[in-house]
GROMACS .gro file of C-alpha atoms in nm:
model
  276
    1MET     CA    1   8.834   3.134  -5.005
    2PRO     CA    2   8.622   3.353  -5.237
    3ILE     CA    3   8.652   3.312  -5.612
    4ASP     CA    4   8.923   3.538  -5.751
    5LYS     CA    5   8.794   3.764  -6.028
    6LYS     CA    6   9.057   3.630  -6.267
    7TYR     CA    7   8.897   3.285  -6.243
    8GLN     CA    8   8.537   3.395  -6.290
    9SER     CA    9   8.553   3.313  -6.661
   10ASP     CA   10   8.656   2.958  -6.570
   11VAL     CA   11   8.361   2.929  -6.334
   12ASP     CA   12   8.132   3.060  -6.607
   13ILE     CA   13   8.260   2.799  -6.854
   14ILE     CA   14   8.203   2.516  -6.606
   15LEU     CA   15   7.853   2.645  -6.529
   16SER     CA   16   7.778   2.668  -6.902
   17HIS     CA   17   7.797   2.288  -6.918
   18ARG     CA   18   7.534   2.234  -6.646
   19HIS     CA   19   7.267   2.106  -6.887
   20ASP     CA   20   7.486   1.921  -7.139
   21LEU     CA   21   7.355   1.579  -7.036
   22GLY     CA   22   6.985   1.664  -7.034
   23ALA     CA   23   6.934   1.757  -6.669
   24ASP     CA   24   7.070   2.026  -6.439
   25TYR     CA   25   7.392   2.005  -6.238
   26TRP     CA   26   7.595   1.822  -6.504
   27THR     CA   27   7.395   1.502  -6.494
   28THR     CA   28   7.135   1.302  -6.682
   29PRO     CA   29   6.765   1.276  -6.598
   30ASP     CA   30   6.833   0.931  -6.446
   31LYS     CA   31   7.126   1.057  -6.232
   32ARG     CA   32   7.441   0.935  -6.403
   33LEU     CA   33   7.655   1.139  -6.168
   34ALA     CA   34   7.995   1.040  -6.307
   35LYS     CA   35   7.903   1.067  -6.675
   36GLY     CA   36   8.041   1.341  -6.900
   37SER     CA   37   8.397   1.376  -6.769
   38PRO     CA   38   8.552   1.623  -6.717
   39PHE     CA   39   8.221   1.813  -6.693
   40SER     CA   40   8.043   1.543  -6.495
   41CYS     CA   41   7.853   1.627  -6.180
   42ILE     CA   42   8.141   1.513  -5.958
   43GLY     CA   43   8.416   1.651  -6.181
   44SER     CA   44   8.255   1.992  -6.212
   45ALA     CA   45   8.209   2.017  -5.837
   46HIS     CA   46   8.575   1.933  -5.784
   47MET     CA   47   8.679   2.211  -6.021
   48LEU     CA   48   8.449   2.467  -5.862
   49LEU     CA   49   8.600   2.389  -5.523
   50GLU     CA   50   8.950   2.433  -5.667
   51LEU     CA   51   8.846   2.770  -5.805
   52GLY     CA   52   8.737   2.888  -5.463
   53MET     CA   53   8.362   2.828  -5.457
   54GLU     CA   54   8.245   2.787  -5.096
   55ASP     CA   55   8.106   2.446  -5.008
   56THR     CA   56   7.798   2.629  -4.876
   57ASP     CA   57   7.718   2.769  -5.220
   58PRO     CA   58   7.370   2.651  -5.330
   59ILE     CA   59   7.520   2.483  -5.638
   60LEU     CA   60   7.754   2.263  -5.434
   61VAL     CA   61   7.489   2.199  -5.170
   62THR     CA   62   7.262   2.065  -5.445
   63VAL     CA   63   7.543   1.848  -5.582
   64ALA     CA   64   7.584   1.700  -5.233
   65GLU     CA   65   7.209   1.636  -5.216
   66LEU     CA   66   7.226   1.456  -5.550
   67LEU     CA   67   7.505   1.234  -5.423
   68PHE     CA   68   7.324   1.158  -5.099
   69SER     CA   69   7.019   1.062  -5.306
   70VAL     CA   70   7.219   0.771  -5.456
   71TRP     CA   71   7.383   0.670  -5.128
   72ARG     CA   72   7.303   0.323  -5.002
   73LYS     CA   73   7.267   0.209  -4.640
   74ASP     CA   74   7.579  -0.007  -4.665
   75GLY     CA   75   7.781   0.306  -4.744
   76ARG     CA   76   7.818   0.269  -5.119
   77PHE     CA   77   7.719   0.527  -5.382
   78LYS     CA   78   7.534   0.411  -5.693
   79LEU     CA   79   7.654   0.666  -5.950
   80TYR     CA   80   7.476   0.496  -6.241
   81PRO     CA   81   7.113   0.376  -6.230
   82SER     CA   82   7.194   0.038  -6.386
   83GLY     CA   83   7.484  -0.201  -6.346
   84GLY     CA   84   7.686  -0.288  -6.041
   85ILE     CA   85   7.798  -0.054  -5.764
   86LEU     CA   86   8.174  -0.041  -5.804
   87PRO     CA   87   8.415   0.048  -5.522
   88CYS     CA   88   8.593   0.293  -5.754
   89HIS     CA   89   8.268   0.489  -5.794
   90THR     CA   90   8.213   0.502  -5.419
   91ALA     CA   91   8.575   0.613  -5.369
   92TYR     CA   92   8.528   0.891  -5.626
   93ALA     CA   93   8.207   1.008  -5.457
   94VAL     CA   94   8.325   0.996  -5.096
   95SER     CA   95   8.640   1.189  -5.180
   96LEU     CA   96   8.425   1.474  -5.309
   97MET     CA   97   8.184   1.454  -5.018
   98CYS     CA   98   8.469   1.487  -4.771
   99ARG     CA   99   8.602   1.787  -4.963
  100LEU     CA  100   8.253   1.935  -4.942
  101GLY     CA  101   8.267   1.915  -4.563
  102TYR     CA  102   8.046   1.612  -4.494
  103VAL     CA  103   8.305   1.386  -4.333
  104GLU     CA  104   8.123   1.390  -3.996
  105ASP     CA  105   7.786   1.308  -4.151
  106GLU     CA  106   7.683   0.962  -4.030
  107ARG     CA  107   7.629   0.848  -4.388
  108ILE     CA  108   7.986   0.936  -4.483
  109GLN     CA  109   8.111   0.771  -4.165
  110THR     CA  110   7.928   0.457  -4.280
  111THR     CA  111   8.104   0.484  -4.616
  112LEU     CA  112   8.444   0.516  -4.451
  113GLN     CA  113   8.366   0.211  -4.239
  114TYR     CA  114   8.264   0.026  -4.556
  115PHE     CA  115   8.615   0.080  -4.690
  116LEU     CA  116   8.777  -0.021  -4.362
  117ASP     CA  117   8.579  -0.344  -4.382
  118THR     CA  118   8.652  -0.428  -4.747
  119PRO     CA  119   9.023  -0.398  -4.833
  120TYR     CA  120   9.180  -0.645  -5.073
  121THR     CA  121   9.458  -0.871  -4.946
  122ASP     CA  122   9.729  -0.616  -5.032
  123GLY     CA  123   9.554  -0.342  -4.835
  124GLY     CA  124   9.415  -0.141  -5.123
  125TRP     CA  125   9.076  -0.154  -5.294
  126ARG     CA  126   8.967  -0.298  -5.625
  127CYS     CA  127   8.666  -0.387  -5.839
  128ASN     CA  128   8.606  -0.742  -5.954
  129LYS     CA  129   8.578  -0.622  -6.312
  130PHE     CA  130   8.846  -0.730  -6.556
  131SER     CA  131   8.802  -0.518  -6.867
  132TYR     CA  132   9.153  -0.601  -6.989
  133GLY     CA  133   9.148  -0.972  -6.911
  134ARG     CA  134   9.316  -1.154  -6.627
  135GLY     CA  135   9.682  -1.208  -6.552
  136PRO     CA  136   9.932  -1.192  -6.265
  137GLU     CA  137   9.922  -0.812  -6.278
  138THR     CA  138   9.549  -0.809  -6.202
  139GLU     CA  139   9.602  -0.977  -5.865
  140TYR     CA  140   9.669  -0.635  -5.715
  141SER     CA  141   9.436  -0.360  -5.598
  142ASN     CA  142   9.363  -0.066  -5.826
  143PRO     CA  143   9.597   0.224  -5.741
  144LEU     CA  144   9.371   0.519  -5.831
  145PRO     CA  145   9.064   0.405  -5.632
  146THR     CA  146   9.298   0.331  -5.342
  147LEU     CA  147   9.443   0.681  -5.368
  148ASN     CA  148   9.091   0.828  -5.378
  149VAL     CA  149   8.994   0.635  -5.065
  150LEU     CA  150   9.299   0.771  -4.885
  151ASP     CA  151   9.209   1.118  -5.010
  152ALA     CA  152   8.877   1.084  -4.829
  153PHE     CA  153   9.030   0.947  -4.510
  154ARG     CA  154   9.269   1.242  -4.481
  155PHE     CA  155   8.972   1.458  -4.378
  156SER     CA  156   8.874   1.222  -4.099
  157THR     CA  157   8.987   1.137  -3.748
  158TYR     CA  158   9.123   0.813  -3.896
  159LEU     CA  159   9.414   1.009  -4.047
  160ASN     CA  160   9.734   0.869  -3.895
  161ASN     CA  161   9.521   0.693  -3.633
  162GLU     CA  162   9.408   0.383  -3.822
  163PRO     CA  163   9.676   0.112  -3.866
  164SER     CA  164   9.482  -0.065  -4.141
  165LEU     CA  165   9.533   0.237  -4.368
  166ASP     CA  166   9.909   0.185  -4.344
  167LYS     CA  167   9.872  -0.127  -4.556
  168ALA     CA  168   9.698   0.073  -4.830
  169ILE     CA  169   9.979   0.328  -4.816
  170GLU     CA  170  10.238   0.051  -4.838
  171PHE     CA  171  10.058  -0.087  -5.145
  172LEU     CA  172  10.084   0.251  -5.318
  173LEU     CA  173  10.448   0.296  -5.216
  174ALA     CA  174  10.522  -0.050  -5.353
  175HIS     CA  175  10.382   0.058  -5.687
  176TRP     CA  176  10.660   0.317  -5.707
  177THR     CA  177  10.899   0.021  -5.718
  178ILE     CA  178  10.685  -0.210  -5.932
  179ARG     CA  179  10.602   0.064  -6.186
  180LYS     CA  180  10.429  -0.172  -6.429
  181PRO     CA  181  10.049  -0.161  -6.484
  182ILE     CA  182   9.873  -0.342  -6.202
  183GLY     CA  183   9.521  -0.409  -6.079
  184PRO     CA  184   9.215  -0.509  -6.282
  185CYS     CA  185   9.223  -0.166  -6.453
  186GLN     CA  186   9.603  -0.183  -6.500
  187TYR     CA  187   9.727   0.148  -6.364
  188GLY     CA  188  10.095   0.198  -6.443
  189MET     CA  189  10.371   0.448  -6.370
  190GLY     CA  190  10.507   0.522  -6.713
  191THR     CA  191  10.558   0.843  -6.909
  192ARG     CA  192  10.201   0.956  -6.867
  193PHE     CA  193  10.205   0.904  -6.490
  194MET     CA  194  10.516   1.119  -6.458
  195GLN     CA  195  10.353   1.414  -6.637
  196VAL     CA  196  10.199   1.667  -6.400
  197GLU     CA  197   9.820   1.676  -6.439
  198TYR     CA  198   9.580   1.916  -6.271
  199PRO     CA  199   9.308   1.931  -6.138
  200LEU     CA  200   9.394   1.640  -5.911
  201TRP     CA  201   9.173   1.354  -6.016
  202TYR     CA  202   9.375   1.117  -6.238
  203TYR     CA  203   9.652   0.881  -6.134
  204ASN     CA  204   9.965   1.086  -6.187
  205LEU     CA  205  10.276   1.197  -5.999
  206PHE     CA  206  10.118   1.514  -5.858
  207GLN     CA  207   9.807   1.343  -5.723
  208TYR     CA  208  10.016   1.056  -5.585
  209VAL     CA  209  10.254   1.282  -5.392
  210TYR     CA  210   9.980   1.519  -5.278
  211VAL     CA  211   9.757   1.257  -5.115
  212LEU     CA  212  10.039   1.053  -4.962
  213SER     CA  213  10.196   1.367  -4.811
  214PHE     CA  214   9.918   1.371  -4.550
  215TYR     CA  215  10.018   1.032  -4.412
  216ASP     CA  216  10.300   0.981  -4.162
  217LYS     CA  217  10.351   0.629  -4.294
  218ALA     CA  218  10.461   0.776  -4.629
  219LYS     CA  219  10.638   1.101  -4.539
  220ASN     CA  220  10.978   0.957  -4.449
  221ASP     CA  221  10.969   0.658  -4.680
  222GLU     CA  222  11.243   0.656  -4.940
  223ARG     CA  223  10.999   0.570  -5.218
  224PHE     CA  224  10.774   0.863  -5.136
  225LEU     CA  225  11.071   1.098  -5.113
  226GLU     CA  226  11.187   0.984  -5.457
  227ALA     CA  227  10.843   1.067  -5.596
  228PHE     CA  228  10.840   1.402  -5.415
  229HIS     CA  229  11.182   1.496  -5.551
  230ALA     CA  230  11.069   1.395  -5.901
  231LEU     CA  231  10.777   1.637  -5.867
  232GLN     CA  232  10.998   1.904  -5.712
  233GLY     CA  233  11.234   1.877  -6.009
  234LYS     CA  234  10.955   1.983  -6.242
  235LEU     CA  235  10.906   2.325  -6.081
  236VAL     CA  236  10.990   2.635  -6.281
  237ASP     CA  237  11.059   2.940  -6.067
  238GLY     CA  238  10.880   2.767  -5.782
  239MET     CA  239  10.563   2.713  -5.985
  240ILE     CA  240  10.386   2.396  -6.095
  241ILE     CA  241  10.368   2.375  -6.474
  242ILE     CA  242  10.078   2.173  -6.614
  243GLU     CA  243  10.226   1.911  -6.846
  244ARG     CA  244   9.914   1.721  -6.938
  245ASN     CA  245   9.544   1.790  -6.924
  246VAL     CA  246   9.212   1.689  -7.070
  247PRO     CA  247   9.162   1.866  -7.406
  248LYS     CA  248   8.809   1.969  -7.306
  249LEU     CA  249   8.963   2.190  -7.036
  250ALA     CA  250   9.180   2.383  -7.281
  251LYS     CA  251   8.978   2.704  -7.242
  252LEU     CA  252   9.016   2.712  -6.864
  253GLU     CA  253   9.291   2.943  -6.739
  254PHE     CA  254   9.353   2.781  -6.400
  255CYS     CA  255   9.480   2.455  -6.550
  256LYS     CA  256   9.612   2.548  -6.892
  257LYS     CA  257   9.859   2.299  -7.038
  258GLY     CA  258  10.215   2.425  -7.062
  259GLN     CA  259  10.152   2.716  -6.829
  260PRO     CA  260  10.228   2.777  -6.461
  261SER     CA  261   9.923   2.736  -6.238
  262GLU     CA  262   9.883   2.939  -5.920
  263LEU     CA  263   9.617   2.707  -5.784
  264ALA     CA  264   9.819   2.393  -5.861
  265THR     CA  265  10.118   2.557  -5.693
  266LYS     CA  266   9.905   2.613  -5.382
  267ARG     CA  267   9.846   2.239  -5.372
  268TYR     CA  268  10.221   2.186  -5.401
  269GLN     CA  269  10.273   2.427  -5.110
  270GLU     CA  270  10.035   2.210  -4.907
  271ILE     CA  271  10.271   1.920  -4.973
  272LEU     CA  272  10.562   2.127  -4.840
  273PHE     CA  273  10.359   2.217  -4.530
  274ASN     CA  274  10.271   1.851  -4.472
  275LEU     CA  275  10.640   1.756  -4.479
  276ILE     CA  276  10.751   2.005  -4.216
   0.00000   0.00000   0.00000
């Protein structure tokens, strides 16, 4: 869809941050493609897509080229020039690349196969990095990276055709019952999780319901339906109200905290369509 005139100021604000990190396209000279959130290279591209920028726009084509430049032959994306290549970074990158229309590219197919080959024992995905120490709760996958992987797979022919993804879905549905922080990065389902956030990139109720709504394994599950009804109960006059957002996005109209969002509501309507 074309960018609505009422959102042009939001686009202009996002574009105004292009050189914040010392290079063009919201990155650093050494290609730290996830640095600077929410105005990172990946985050900014996500927002521009939400605002209606075509994936063929030269800006988004260049972002895709930047991401492919850090793609590795085993399917992973190295979003930082030093340090390890973490599964959560690859999940974040491939989700965007699928939204940009590259799901059939052989490199992205390799990345999807990488994830099919590397699930943790509970079916999700995790990094072997324990920033908060180790404990029984860290013997789970990380929920947000798992959700991002499933977000990528929903664009592919694997959607509802790959039994191994059902185990990842079951892991996320189980978290609705567990609720406590789990995984090496300790994602929980407390007060913050239950607050509607938008754009869809953090682990929260809206993102959780949105991604899972594409999967038959989840649609009729009682745990998913409880989450869906919790989200549905937050509507005001049929509109999604943004309850929480990153302070740096306060000037953007499409995701203003405390206000109804037409674009977020369109995502909610996708959920309704998926459940028909």
